[in-house]
Coordinates of C-alpha atoms and ligand atoms in Angstrom, one line a residue:
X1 CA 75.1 -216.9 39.4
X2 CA 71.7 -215.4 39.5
X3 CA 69.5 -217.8 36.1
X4 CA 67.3 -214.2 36.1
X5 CA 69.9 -211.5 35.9
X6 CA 70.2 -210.3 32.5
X7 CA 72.9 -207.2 31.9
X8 CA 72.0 -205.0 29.1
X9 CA 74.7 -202.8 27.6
X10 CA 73.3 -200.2 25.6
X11 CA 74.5 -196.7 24.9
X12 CA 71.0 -195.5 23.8
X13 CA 68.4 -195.4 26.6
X14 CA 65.5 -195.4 24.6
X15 CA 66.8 -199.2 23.6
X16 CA 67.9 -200.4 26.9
X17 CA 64.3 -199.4 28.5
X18 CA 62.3 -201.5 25.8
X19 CA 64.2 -204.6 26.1
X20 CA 64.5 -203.9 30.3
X21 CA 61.0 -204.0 30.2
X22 CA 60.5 -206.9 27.7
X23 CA 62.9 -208.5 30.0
X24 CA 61.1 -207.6 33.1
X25 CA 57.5 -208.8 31.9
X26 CA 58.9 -212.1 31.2
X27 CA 59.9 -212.5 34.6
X28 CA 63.9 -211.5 34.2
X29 CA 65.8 -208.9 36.3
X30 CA 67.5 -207.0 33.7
X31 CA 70.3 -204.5 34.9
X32 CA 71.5 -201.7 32.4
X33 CA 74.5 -200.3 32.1
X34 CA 75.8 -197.8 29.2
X35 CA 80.1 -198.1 28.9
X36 CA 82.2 -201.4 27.8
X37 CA 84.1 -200.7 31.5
X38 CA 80.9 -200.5 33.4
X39 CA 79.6 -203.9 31.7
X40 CA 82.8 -205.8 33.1
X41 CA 82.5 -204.6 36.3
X42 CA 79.0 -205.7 36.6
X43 CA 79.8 -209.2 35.0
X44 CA 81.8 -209.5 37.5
X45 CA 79.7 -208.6 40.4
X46 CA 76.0 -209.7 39.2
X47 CA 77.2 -213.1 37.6
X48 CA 74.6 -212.7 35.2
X49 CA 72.6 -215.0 33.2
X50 CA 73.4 -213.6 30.0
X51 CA 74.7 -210.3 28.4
X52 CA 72.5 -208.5 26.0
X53 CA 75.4 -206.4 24.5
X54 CA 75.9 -203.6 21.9
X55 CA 78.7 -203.3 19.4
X56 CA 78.8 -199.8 19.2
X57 CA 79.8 -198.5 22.5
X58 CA 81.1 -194.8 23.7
X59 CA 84.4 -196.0 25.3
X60 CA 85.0 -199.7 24.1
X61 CA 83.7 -201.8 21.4
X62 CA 81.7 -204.2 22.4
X63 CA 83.3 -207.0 20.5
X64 CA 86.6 -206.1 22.7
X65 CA 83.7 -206.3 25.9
X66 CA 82.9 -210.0 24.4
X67 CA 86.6 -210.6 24.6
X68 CA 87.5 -209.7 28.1
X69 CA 84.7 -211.4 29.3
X70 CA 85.9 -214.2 28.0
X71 CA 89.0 -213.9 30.0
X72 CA 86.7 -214.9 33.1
X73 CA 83.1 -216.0 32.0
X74 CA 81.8 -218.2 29.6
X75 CA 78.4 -216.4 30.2
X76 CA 76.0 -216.6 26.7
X77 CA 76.2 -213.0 24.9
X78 CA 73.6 -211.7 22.4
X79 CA 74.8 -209.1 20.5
X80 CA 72.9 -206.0 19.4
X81 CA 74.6 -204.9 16.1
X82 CA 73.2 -201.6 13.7
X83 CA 75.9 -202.9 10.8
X84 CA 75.7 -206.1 8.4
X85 CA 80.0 -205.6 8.5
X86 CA 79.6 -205.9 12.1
X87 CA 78.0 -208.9 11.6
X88 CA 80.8 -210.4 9.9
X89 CA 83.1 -209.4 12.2
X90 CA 81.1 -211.1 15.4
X91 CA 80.9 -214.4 13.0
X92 CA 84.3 -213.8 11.8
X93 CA 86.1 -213.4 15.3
X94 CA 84.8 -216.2 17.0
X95 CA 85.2 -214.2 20.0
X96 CA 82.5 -216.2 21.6
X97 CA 79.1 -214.8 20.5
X98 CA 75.8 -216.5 21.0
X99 CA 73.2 -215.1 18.7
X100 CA 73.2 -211.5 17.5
X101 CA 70.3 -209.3 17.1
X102 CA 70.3 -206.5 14.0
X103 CA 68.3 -203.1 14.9
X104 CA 65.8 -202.6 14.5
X105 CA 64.3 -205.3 16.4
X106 CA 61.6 -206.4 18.7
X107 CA 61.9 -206.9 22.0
X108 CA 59.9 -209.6 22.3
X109 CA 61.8 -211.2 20.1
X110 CA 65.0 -210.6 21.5
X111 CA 63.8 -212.6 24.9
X112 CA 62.7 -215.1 22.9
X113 CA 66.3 -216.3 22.2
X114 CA 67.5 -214.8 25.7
X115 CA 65.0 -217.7 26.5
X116 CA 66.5 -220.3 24.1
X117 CA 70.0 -219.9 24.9
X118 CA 69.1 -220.2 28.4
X119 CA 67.2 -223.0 27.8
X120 CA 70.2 -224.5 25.8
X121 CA 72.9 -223.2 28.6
X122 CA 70.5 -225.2 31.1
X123 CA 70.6 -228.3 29.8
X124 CA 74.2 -228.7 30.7
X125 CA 77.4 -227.9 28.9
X126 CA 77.4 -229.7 25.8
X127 CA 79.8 -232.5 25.3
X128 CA 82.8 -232.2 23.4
X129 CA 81.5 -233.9 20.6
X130 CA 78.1 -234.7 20.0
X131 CA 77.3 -238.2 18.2
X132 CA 76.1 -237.3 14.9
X133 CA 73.6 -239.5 13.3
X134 CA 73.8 -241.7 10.2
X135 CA 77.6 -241.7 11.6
X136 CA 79.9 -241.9 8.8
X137 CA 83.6 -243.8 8.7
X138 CA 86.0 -242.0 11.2
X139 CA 87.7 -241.2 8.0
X140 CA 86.9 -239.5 4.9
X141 CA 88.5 -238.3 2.5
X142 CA 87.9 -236.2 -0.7
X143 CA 90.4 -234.5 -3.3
X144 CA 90.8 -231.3 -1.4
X145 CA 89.4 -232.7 2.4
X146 CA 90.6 -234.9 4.5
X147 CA 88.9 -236.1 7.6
X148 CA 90.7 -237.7 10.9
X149 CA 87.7 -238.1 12.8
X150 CA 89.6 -239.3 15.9
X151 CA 91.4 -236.1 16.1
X152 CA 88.9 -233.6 15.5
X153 CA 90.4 -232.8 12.7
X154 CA 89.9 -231.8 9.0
X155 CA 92.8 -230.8 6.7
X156 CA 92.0 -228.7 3.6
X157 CA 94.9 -228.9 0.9
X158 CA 96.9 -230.8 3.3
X159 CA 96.6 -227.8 5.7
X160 CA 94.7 -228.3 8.9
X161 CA 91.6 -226.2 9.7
X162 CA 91.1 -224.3 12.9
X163 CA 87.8 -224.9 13.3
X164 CA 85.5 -224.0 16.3
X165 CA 83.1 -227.3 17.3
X166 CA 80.2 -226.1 15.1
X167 CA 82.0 -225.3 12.0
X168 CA 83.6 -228.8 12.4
X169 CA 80.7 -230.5 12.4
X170 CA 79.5 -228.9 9.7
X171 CA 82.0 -229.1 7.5
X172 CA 82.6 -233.1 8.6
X173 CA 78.6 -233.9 7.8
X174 CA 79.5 -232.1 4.2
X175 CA 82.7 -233.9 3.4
X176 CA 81.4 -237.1 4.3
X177 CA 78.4 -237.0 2.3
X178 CA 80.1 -235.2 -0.9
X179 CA 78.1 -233.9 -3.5
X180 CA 74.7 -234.5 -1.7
X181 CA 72.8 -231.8 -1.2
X182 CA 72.1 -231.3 2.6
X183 CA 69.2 -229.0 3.8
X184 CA 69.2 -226.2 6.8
X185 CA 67.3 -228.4 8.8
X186 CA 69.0 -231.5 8.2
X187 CA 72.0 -229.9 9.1
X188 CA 70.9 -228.7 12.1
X189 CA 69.4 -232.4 13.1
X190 CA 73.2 -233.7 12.2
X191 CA 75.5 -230.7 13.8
X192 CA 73.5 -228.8 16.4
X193 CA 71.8 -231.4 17.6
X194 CA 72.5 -230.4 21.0
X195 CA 70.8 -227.1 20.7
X196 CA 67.4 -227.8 18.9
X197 CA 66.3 -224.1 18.6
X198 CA 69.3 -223.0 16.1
X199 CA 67.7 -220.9 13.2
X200 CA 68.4 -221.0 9.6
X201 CA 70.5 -218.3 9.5
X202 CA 73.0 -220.1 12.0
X203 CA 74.1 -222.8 9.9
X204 CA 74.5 -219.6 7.3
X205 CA 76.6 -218.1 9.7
X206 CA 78.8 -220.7 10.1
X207 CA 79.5 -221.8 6.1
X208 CA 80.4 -218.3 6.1
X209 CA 83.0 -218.3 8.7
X210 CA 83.7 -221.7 7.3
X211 CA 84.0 -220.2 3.8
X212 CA 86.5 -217.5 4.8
X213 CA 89.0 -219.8 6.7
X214 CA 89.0 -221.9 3.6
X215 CA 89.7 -219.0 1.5
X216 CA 92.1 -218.2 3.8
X217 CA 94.1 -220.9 2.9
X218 CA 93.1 -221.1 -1.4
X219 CA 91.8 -217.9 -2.6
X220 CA 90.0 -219.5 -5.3
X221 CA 88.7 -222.9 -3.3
X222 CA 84.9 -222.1 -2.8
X223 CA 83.7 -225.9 -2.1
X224 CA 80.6 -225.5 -0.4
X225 CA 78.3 -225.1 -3.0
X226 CA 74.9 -223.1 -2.3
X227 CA 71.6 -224.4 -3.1
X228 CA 69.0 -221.8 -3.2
X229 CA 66.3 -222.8 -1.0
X230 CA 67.1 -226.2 -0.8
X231 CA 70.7 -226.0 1.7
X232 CA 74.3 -226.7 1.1
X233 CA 76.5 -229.4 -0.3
X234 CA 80.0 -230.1 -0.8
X235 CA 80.8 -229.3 -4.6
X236 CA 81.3 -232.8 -6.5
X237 CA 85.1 -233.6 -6.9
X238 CA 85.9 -231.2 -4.1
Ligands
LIG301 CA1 75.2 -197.9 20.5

């Protein structure tokens, strides 16, 4: 794989030659292509760094691009979205997104996560479970949570959560700590530890995601209480 190569796909040329050139004055090779199909081919054949990729594509969405290429690369994709609703639908999917970038945007700023993630890809895939700090008992439990920290596991009403790593830690640091307010950034010390850079808005990202499978299981359950510029908490008798 080729750490320079970095495959745009972009419908709207006037897009794709801003960030290829951001790209290319940071010392990347970016390679543009403008269908869903073409982008899979050249995944295939450039092994690229990382996929800079739109939602809205001519022929296929590019959430069903994120999906195929899942089927043979765990490459780091940054999506380009126009549409808050698509937002929730790359957060909501889990199909595998990285970051996600809302138009208008800037270039340079764009790079500067292709950068990150990079940076974060290179240090080595992350282990399966990162030691948190301040570790907690292996089990917790709450009125509506419980916790088998030996199996990964959290059940919610006595259902068990399908939870991606991220939203397990979160949700783990929260129900072990009930009732506390916890802040963006000390969330992001205690679950993404492994990836330093993460922004504020991903730890948003995933108590929303976190939020809708809970709901998916109590339509009424809303647990994770918001605290307005302070962070998150688990709601007191939760
Ligand atoms: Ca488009």
């Amino acid at each position: 794989m080729s750490d320079k190569t970095i495959l745009i796909v972009e419908d709207e040329p006037a897009i794709a030659d801003s960030i290829a050139f951001a790209l290319g004055k940071e010392g990347f090779i970016p390679h543009h292509v403008m269908l869903g199909e073409q982008a899979l081919a050249a995944a295939r054949d450039l092994a690229p760094a990382l996929v800079i990729l739109d939602v809205g594509l001519p022929d296929i969405s590019g959430l069903d691009v994120c999906r195929r290429l899942r089927q043979f690369t765990e490459v780091p994709v940054i999506f380009l979205t126009a549409r808050s609703d698509e937002i929730d639908r790359i957060v909501g999917l889990e199909i595998g997104a990285d970051d996600y970038v809302t138009k208008p945007f800037s270039p340079r700023e764009l790079v500067a996560r292709v950068r990150v993630i990079l940076r974060r890809a290179g240090n080595g895939a992350a282990p399966a479970a990162p030691a948190v700090p301040h570790a907690a008992p292996a089990a917790a439990r709450t009125p509506a949570f419980e916790l088998r920290a030996a199996e990964a596991r959290i059940l919610f009403a006595g259902q068990p959560l399908d939870l991606t790593r991220y939203e397990y830690l979160l949700l783990k640091t929260l129900v072990e700590h009930p009732g506390h307010v916890l802040s963006r950034a000390q969330l992001m010390d205690r679950v993404w530890c492994d990836a330093p850079e993460t922004l504020d808005r991903t730890v948003d990202a995933h108590v929303k995601s976190l939020r809708a499978k809970l709901r998916a299981i109590d339509d009424n359950a809303d647990p994770i209480q918001t605290h307005r510029g302070m962070g998150y908490s688990l709601q007191p008798g939760a």
